[in-house]
Backbone as JSON, one array per atom type, in Angstrom:
{
  "sequence": "XXXXXXXXXXXXXXXXXXXXXXXXXXXXXXXXXXXXXXXXXXXXXXXXXXXXXXXXXXXXXXXXXXXXXXXXXXXXXXXXXXXXXXXXXXXXXXXXXXXXXXXXXXXXXXXXXXXXXXXXXXXXXXXXXXXXXXXXXXXXXXXXXXXXXXXXXXXXXXXXXXXXXXXXXXX",
  "N": [[0.86, -1.17, 0.0], [0.58, 2.16, -0.88], [1.27, 4.94, 0.82], [1.49, 8.15, 2.42], [1.99, 10.29, 5.17], [-0.97, 12.04, 5.74], [-0.98, 14.66, 6.61], [1.15, 15.84, 5.57], [2.8, 17.5, 2.87], [4.42, 16.05, 1.32], [5.28, 13.76, -1.3], [4.32, 10.45, -1.76], [6.13, 8.15, -3.41], [6.46, 5.77, -6.02], [8.5, 4.04, -8.18], [8.73, 1.88, -10.81], [11.02, 0.0, -12.43], [11.48, -2.47, -13.43], [11.38, -6.05, -12.82], [9.07, -7.87, -10.65], [5.94, -7.29, -9.16], [3.67, -8.61, -7.02], [0.42, -9.41, -5.74], [-2.34, -10.74, -3.88], [-5.09, -9.71, -3.88], [-4.59, -7.02, -4.53], [-1.98, -5.67, -6.43], [-0.64, -3.22, -6.42], [-1.69, -0.62, -4.38], [-3.41, 2.32, -3.27], [-4.62, 4.63, -0.77], [-7.59, 6.23, -0.07], [-7.63, 8.14, 1.94], [-5.13, 9.18, 2.04], [-3.55, 11.38, 0.25], [-1.46, 12.63, -2.49], [0.25, 10.89, -4.04], [2.54, 9.3, -6.31], [2.91, 7.18, -8.92], [4.98, 5.46, -11.03], [5.3, 3.45, -13.77], [7.68, 1.99, -15.55], [8.73, -0.33, -16.63], [8.55, -3.92, -16.18], [6.53, -6.24, -14.23], [3.33, -6.08, -12.98], [1.1, -7.62, -10.97], [-2.02, -8.83, -9.89], [-3.12, -11.66, -8.26], [-5.53, -13.08, -7.82], [-7.75, -14.12, -9.97], [-10.52, -13.82, -10.19], [-11.38, -11.61, -8.64], [-9.77, -8.9, -8.31], [-7.17, -6.34, -8.43], [-4.73, -4.95, -10.52], [-3.63, -2.35, -10.2], [-5.02, -0.29, -7.79], [-6.55, 2.79, -7.36], [-7.64, 5.0, -5.28], [-7.1, 7.52, -4.31], [-6.13, 11.07, -4.33], [-3.75, 11.7, -6.66], [-1.18, 10.42, -8.87], [-0.72, 8.32, -11.68], [1.6, 7.06, -13.92], [2.08, 5.32, -16.8], [4.54, 4.0, -18.59], [5.4, 1.73, -19.74], [5.75, -1.86, -19.45], [3.84, -4.52, -17.8], [0.59, -4.72, -16.59], [-1.68, -6.36, -14.64], [-4.7, -7.88, -13.57], [-7.82, -8.96, -12.0], [-9.24, -6.7, -12.72], [-7.31, -4.42, -14.57], [-6.4, -1.66, -14.0], [-8.01, 0.42, -11.7], [-9.42, 3.52, -11.48], [-10.44, 5.67, -9.05], [-10.09, 8.17, -8.27], [-7.93, 10.92, -9.04], [-5.1, 11.06, -11.38], [-4.36, 9.51, -14.46], [-1.97, 8.58, -16.8], [-1.32, 7.0, -19.71], [1.25, 5.99, -21.59], [2.35, 3.83, -22.86], [2.69, 0.23, -22.83], [1.16, -2.78, -21.4], [-2.05, -3.46, -20.32], [-4.2, -5.4, -18.55], [-7.39, -6.76, -17.89], [-8.27, -9.62, -16.36], [-10.33, -11.14, -15.32], [-12.75, -13.72, -15.66], [-15.38, -13.01, -16.18], [-17.39, -10.06, -16.61], [-18.07, -7.89, -13.97], [-19.83, -5.51, -12.08], [-20.15, -3.46, -9.19], [-21.6, -1.53, -6.56], [-19.54, 0.09, -4.29], [-18.52, 1.55, -1.48], [-16.13, 1.55, -0.23], [-13.88, 0.47, -1.61], [-12.97, -1.45, -4.55], [-14.84, -1.47, -7.69], [-15.24, -2.87, -10.04], [-14.77, -5.81, -12.11], [-12.94, -7.55, -14.54], [-12.12, -5.66, -16.4], [-9.97, -3.71, -18.45], [-9.06, -0.94, -18.02], [-10.71, 0.82, -15.58], [-12.93, 3.44, -14.71], [-14.34, 4.97, -12.06], [-15.84, 7.2, -10.31], [-15.32, 8.04, -6.94], [-17.04, 8.2, -3.71], [-15.92, 10.41, -2.62], [-15.87, 12.28, -4.61], [-13.8, 13.41, -6.05], [-11.69, 14.86, -8.61], [-11.02, 13.19, -11.72], [-8.64, 12.41, -14.09], [-7.91, 11.07, -17.13], [-5.65, 10.05, -19.55], [-4.96, 8.4, -22.44], [-2.51, 7.52, -24.53], [-1.18, 5.57, -25.91], [-0.57, 2.01, -26.03], [-1.55, -1.35, -25.02], [-4.64, -2.37, -24.2], [-6.85, -4.47, -22.53], [-9.66, -6.64, -21.82], [-12.74, -8.01, -20.48], [-14.24, -5.77, -20.96], [-12.35, -3.33, -22.48], [-12.08, -0.67, -21.69], [-13.89, 1.05, -19.22], [-16.23, 3.26, -17.96], [-18.13, 4.45, -15.27], [-20.83, 5.44, -13.0], [-20.99, 4.66, -9.98], [-22.0, 5.67, -7.57], [-24.0, 7.39, -8.05], [-23.27, 10.09, -8.38], [-23.52, 13.67, -8.72], [-24.2, 15.61, -11.74], [-22.55, 17.83, -11.77], [-20.38, 16.92, -10.21], [-19.55, 14.77, -11.82], [-18.64, 16.17, -14.0], [-16.07, 16.7, -13.3], [-14.58, 14.68, -14.27], [-12.3, 13.87, -16.69], [-11.64, 12.57, -19.81], [-9.33, 11.43, -22.15], [-8.68, 9.83, -24.91], [-6.48, 9.01, -27.24], [-5.0, 7.22, -28.62], [-3.67, 3.85, -28.88], [-4.32, 0.29, -28.48], [-7.29, -1.4, -28.18], [-8.95, -4.1, -26.77], [-11.82, -5.86, -26.39], [-13.41, -8.6, -24.84], [-15.91, -9.45, -24.11], [-18.98, -11.15, -24.68]],
  "CA": [[0.0, 0.0, 0.0], [1.38, 3.36, -1.05], [0.7, 6.05, 1.57], [2.36, 9.1, 3.09], [1.19, 10.99, 6.19], [-1.85, 12.98, 5.04], [-0.74, 16.02, 7.06], [2.36, 16.26, 4.89], [2.69, 17.77, 1.44], [5.37, 15.19, 0.63], [4.71, 12.79, -2.22], [4.7, 9.04, -1.65], [6.45, 7.84, -4.8], [6.9, 4.43, -6.39], [8.97, 3.94, -9.56], [9.02, 0.48, -11.14], [11.86, -0.07, -13.62], [11.67, -3.87, -13.8], [11.01, -6.98, -11.76], [7.69, -8.3, -10.51], [5.21, -6.97, -7.94], [2.47, -9.44, -6.99], [-0.42, -9.44, -4.55], [-3.5, -11.58, -4.15], [-6.18, -8.84, -4.29], [-4.01, -5.81, -5.1], [-0.52, -5.66, -6.57], [-0.31, -1.88, -5.92], [-2.9, 0.09, -3.97], [-3.31, 3.51, -2.45], [-5.66, 4.77, 0.24], [-8.27, 7.5, -0.32], [-7.37, 9.09, 3.02], [-3.74, 9.62, 1.95], [-3.29, 11.89, -1.1], [-0.09, 12.96, -2.86], [1.03, 9.74, -4.48], [2.98, 9.27, -7.7], [3.31, 5.83, -9.29], [5.48, 5.43, -12.4], [5.63, 2.11, -14.23], [8.48, 2.07, -16.77], [8.81, -1.7, -17.13], [8.27, -4.87, -15.12], [5.24, -6.93, -14.21], [2.49, -5.77, -11.83], [0.03, -8.6, -11.14], [-2.88, -9.31, -8.81], [-3.19, -13.08, -8.58], [-6.89, -13.62, -7.76], [-8.33, -13.79, -11.28], [-11.95, -13.52, -10.08], [-11.67, -10.36, -7.94], [-8.5, -8.28, -7.91], [-6.75, -5.18, -9.21], [-3.3, -4.72, -10.69], [-3.45, -1.09, -9.46], [-6.24, 0.35, -7.3], [-6.16, 4.17, -7.1], [-8.76, 5.79, -4.76], [-6.6, 8.77, -3.73], [-5.6, 12.11, -5.2], [-2.39, 11.33, -7.0], [-0.87, 10.27, -10.28], [-0.12, 7.1, -12.22], [2.15, 7.2, -15.26], [2.46, 4.02, -17.33], [5.38, 4.15, -19.77], [5.68, 0.4, -20.27], [5.51, -2.93, -18.5], [2.58, -5.26, -17.84], [-0.26, -4.56, -15.41], [-2.71, -7.39, -14.82], [-5.5, -8.29, -12.42], [-9.22, -9.11, -12.4], [-9.22, -5.44, -13.48], [-5.92, -3.95, -14.64], [-6.3, -0.42, -13.21], [-9.27, 1.11, -11.4], [-9.25, 4.91, -11.03], [-11.57, 6.24, -8.33], [-9.69, 9.55, -8.03], [-6.55, 11.17, -9.48], [-4.69, 11.21, -12.77], [-3.72, 8.37, -15.11], [-1.41, 8.82, -18.11], [-0.79, 5.76, -20.3], [2.06, 6.25, -22.78], [2.65, 2.55, -23.49], [2.55, -0.9, -21.91], [0.04, -3.71, -21.52], [-2.93, -3.41, -19.16], [-5.18, -6.46, -18.79], [-8.38, -7.25, -16.94], [-8.29, -11.05, -16.69], [-11.47, -11.85, -14.74], [-13.45, -14.43, -16.73], [-16.63, -12.35, -16.51], [-17.52, -8.66, -16.19], [-18.93, -7.65, -12.81], [-19.71, -4.17, -11.47], [-20.91, -3.36, -7.95], [-21.41, -0.32, -5.77], [-18.66, -0.19, -3.17], [-18.08, 2.83, -0.93], [-14.83, 1.39, 0.42], [-13.07, -0.48, -2.36], [-13.11, -1.48, -6.0], [-16.21, -1.59, -8.19], [-15.34, -3.62, -11.3], [-13.91, -6.94, -12.43], [-12.95, -7.9, -15.95], [-11.91, -4.46, -17.2], [-8.58, -3.26, -18.58], [-9.01, 0.29, -17.23], [-12.02, 1.23, -15.09], [-13.04, 4.77, -14.1], [-15.57, 4.97, -11.25], [-15.65, 8.26, -9.31], [-15.59, 7.62, -5.56], [-17.94, 9.06, -2.93], [-15.17, 11.65, -2.35], [-16.21, 13.16, -5.72], [-12.59, 14.06, -6.53], [-11.46, 14.87, -10.05], [-10.3, 12.08, -12.36], [-8.14, 12.77, -15.42], [-7.32, 9.91, -17.78], [-5.15, 10.24, -20.9], [-4.37, 7.19, -23.01], [-1.87, 7.91, -25.78], [-0.73, 4.36, -26.57], [-0.59, 0.84, -25.17], [-2.48, -2.44, -25.3], [-5.57, -2.46, -23.08], [-7.8, -5.52, -22.84], [-10.47, -7.22, -20.76], [-14.11, -8.2, -20.96], [-14.29, -4.44, -21.56], [-11.01, -2.74, -22.4], [-12.22, 0.58, -20.92], [-15.26, 1.15, -18.72], [-16.46, 4.37, -17.03], [-19.51, 4.46, -14.78], [-21.12, 6.28, -11.84], [-21.58, 3.74, -9.01], [-22.6, 6.33, -6.39], [-24.97, 8.36, -8.55], [-22.78, 11.44, -8.14], [-24.23, 14.68, -9.5], [-23.6, 16.03, -13.0], [-21.46, 18.75, -11.41], [-19.24, 16.09, -9.8], [-19.1, 14.0, -12.98], [-17.9, 17.08, -14.88], [-14.67, 16.69, -12.86], [-13.93, 13.56, -14.94], [-11.81, 14.22, -18.03], [-11.12, 11.4, -20.51], [-8.7, 11.73, -23.43], [-8.14, 8.62, -25.51], [-6.06, 9.4, -28.59], [-4.22, 6.15, -29.23], [-3.68, 2.57, -28.18], [-5.08, -0.83, -29.03], [-8.27, -1.8, -27.18], [-9.56, -5.38, -27.1], [-12.87, -6.33, -25.49], [-13.72, -10.01, -25.09], [-17.28, -9.77, -23.68], [-19.85, -11.59, -25.78]],
  "C": [[0.89, 1.22, 0.0], [0.7, 4.51, -0.32], [1.81, 6.91, 2.16], [1.45, 9.84, 4.08], [0.35, 12.07, 5.51], [-1.73, 14.41, 5.54], [0.47, 16.63, 6.37], [2.05, 16.58, 3.44], [3.67, 16.93, 0.64], [4.63, 14.18, -0.24], [5.23, 11.41, -1.88], [4.92, 8.57, -3.08], [6.95, 6.42, -4.96], [7.28, 4.47, -7.85], [9.34, 2.48, -9.8], [9.76, 0.46, -12.47], [12.13, -1.5, -14.06], [11.22, -4.75, -12.65], [9.53, -7.28, -11.76], [7.14, -7.85, -9.16], [3.91, -7.75, -8.01], [1.73, -9.26, -5.67], [-1.65, -10.25, -4.88], [-4.68, -10.74, -4.64], [-5.69, -7.57, -4.98], [-2.51, -6.02, -5.26], [0.01, -4.32, -6.03], [-1.63, -1.21, -5.56], [-2.55, 1.35, -3.18], [-4.42, 3.49, -1.42], [-6.27, 6.15, 0.05], [-8.05, 8.55, 0.75], [-5.96, 9.69, 2.96], [-3.42, 10.07, 0.53], [-1.78, 12.04, -1.36], [0.76, 11.74, -3.18], [1.43, 9.93, -5.94], [3.54, 7.89, -7.97], [3.74, 5.88, -10.75], [5.9, 4.0, -12.72], [6.37, 2.26, -15.56], [8.64, 0.71, -17.43], [8.52, -2.62, -15.94], [6.86, -5.42, -15.22], [4.54, -6.63, -12.89], [1.29, -6.7, -11.94], [-0.68, -8.93, -9.84], [-3.28, -10.74, -9.18], [-4.58, -13.7, -8.53], [-7.61, -13.21, -9.04], [-9.79, -13.37, -11.2], [-12.22, -12.1, -9.56], [-10.37, -9.73, -7.46], [-8.22, -7.07, -8.8], [-5.24, -5.15, -9.3], [-2.91, -3.46, -9.93], [-4.82, -0.55, -9.09], [-5.87, 1.75, -6.83], [-7.36, 5.01, -6.62], [-8.36, 7.18, -4.28], [-6.28, 9.82, -4.79], [-4.14, 11.76, -5.42], [-2.29, 11.04, -8.48], [-0.28, 8.9, -10.57], [0.36, 7.42, -13.63], [2.62, 5.82, -15.7], [3.22, 4.25, -18.64], [5.68, 2.82, -20.45], [5.33, -0.63, -19.22], [4.16, -3.59, -18.71], [1.86, -5.07, -16.52], [-1.46, -5.47, -15.61], [-3.4, -7.68, -13.5], [-6.9, -8.59, -12.91], [-9.62, -7.89, -13.2], [-7.79, -4.94, -13.44], [-5.69, -2.74, -13.74], [-7.71, 0.09, -12.96], [-8.95, 2.47, -10.79], [-10.53, 5.37, -10.35], [-11.35, 7.73, -8.08], [-8.3, 9.71, -8.64], [-6.36, 11.18, -10.98], [-4.0, 9.95, -13.26], [-3.26, 8.81, -16.49], [-0.8, 7.52, -18.6], [-0.08, 6.14, -21.6], [2.34, 4.97, -23.56], [2.42, 1.46, -22.46], [1.33, -1.74, -22.2], [-0.74, -3.68, -20.22], [-4.08, -4.38, -19.42], [-6.1, -6.67, -17.6], [-8.62, -8.71, -17.26], [-9.43, -11.82, -16.04], [-12.28, -12.5, -15.87], [-14.83, -13.87, -17.05], [-16.62, -10.93, -15.95], [-18.5, -8.58, -15.03], [-18.73, -6.2, -12.38], [-20.61, -4.15, -10.24], [-20.62, -2.04, -7.26], [-20.58, -0.69, -4.56], [-18.12, 1.14, -2.67], [-16.69, 2.76, -0.32], [-13.97, 0.35, -0.3], [-13.39, -0.42, -3.84], [-14.55, -1.76, -6.42], [-16.35, -2.46, -9.43], [-14.39, -4.81, -11.32], [-14.04, -7.21, -13.92], [-12.7, -6.74, -16.89], [-10.42, -4.13, -17.28], [-8.35, -2.03, -17.71], [-10.44, 0.69, -16.87], [-11.92, 2.62, -14.46], [-14.39, 4.8, -13.39], [-15.37, 5.97, -10.11], [-16.15, 7.8, -7.94], [-16.62, 8.55, -4.91], [-17.26, 10.37, -2.54], [-15.41, 12.71, -3.42], [-15.01, 13.96, -6.25], [-12.5, 13.98, -8.05], [-10.72, 13.61, -10.49], [-9.92, 12.56, -13.76], [-7.43, 11.56, -16.0], [-6.91, 10.3, -19.19], [-4.47, 8.95, -21.34], [-3.84, 7.57, -24.38], [-1.44, 6.7, -26.6], [-0.84, 3.22, -25.58], [-1.61, -0.18, -25.63], [-3.35, -2.65, -24.07], [-6.63, -3.5, -23.44], [-8.54, -6.0, -21.59], [-11.82, -7.58, -21.34], [-14.55, -6.9, -21.62], [-12.9, -3.85, -21.41], [-11.03, -1.49, -21.52], [-13.67, 0.69, -20.49], [-15.34, 2.29, -17.71], [-17.91, 4.31, -16.6], [-19.6, 5.24, -13.48], [-21.78, 5.43, -10.75], [-22.33, 4.42, -7.87], [-23.6, 7.41, -6.78], [-24.57, 9.79, -8.18], [-23.45, 12.41, -9.11], [-23.49, 14.98, -10.81], [-22.41, 16.96, -12.74], [-20.21, 17.97, -11.01], [-18.67, 15.31, -10.98], [-18.35, 14.87, -13.98], [-16.44, 17.22, -14.47], [-13.89, 15.53, -13.49], [-13.57, 13.97, -16.36], [-11.17, 12.97, -18.63], [-10.57, 11.83, -21.86], [-8.06, 10.44, -23.93], [-7.79, 8.94, -26.95], [-5.22, 8.34, -29.28], [-4.32, 4.9, -28.41], [-4.49, 1.53, -28.92], [-5.98, -1.36, -27.92], [-8.95, -3.08, -27.65], [-10.55, -5.76, -26.03], [-13.25, -7.75, -25.85], [-15.12, -10.39, -24.66], [-18.13, -10.16, -24.89], [-21.04, -10.66, -25.94]]
}
């Protein structure tokens, strides 16, 4: 879990330049109560091992993820509940055998998605830019509003998809 004291303006930073990070439910996770994170994946393998219900990266906090390469895999590859995601390259896979979405005020909301965007009850801004990469899952990309946040709150979500290869396997 990537956290830094929430009374500090310091950034909790993780840079992955190779190797393997594995976890059963989460390979990398933040905490919505601890903002100021920066996660950079340049290469390596990030994998959540529970194929039915897991996340390669779970991001509920204000912070930033930059994917320049590598492989990110879990039931859902990356779930953004808050913060900024920039995908320049790499492989992001949702490997759950079926798509599931559920309302969850204290955790993830999707399985089977390459990249999921689901604004949290905190109603923080979410900015996603996908410039390149291979994204796959039952749905390669899925954005939804699990907490029925207002239109004003949803306007804080910015999506920019200008490149990449997206593969959905749902029937």
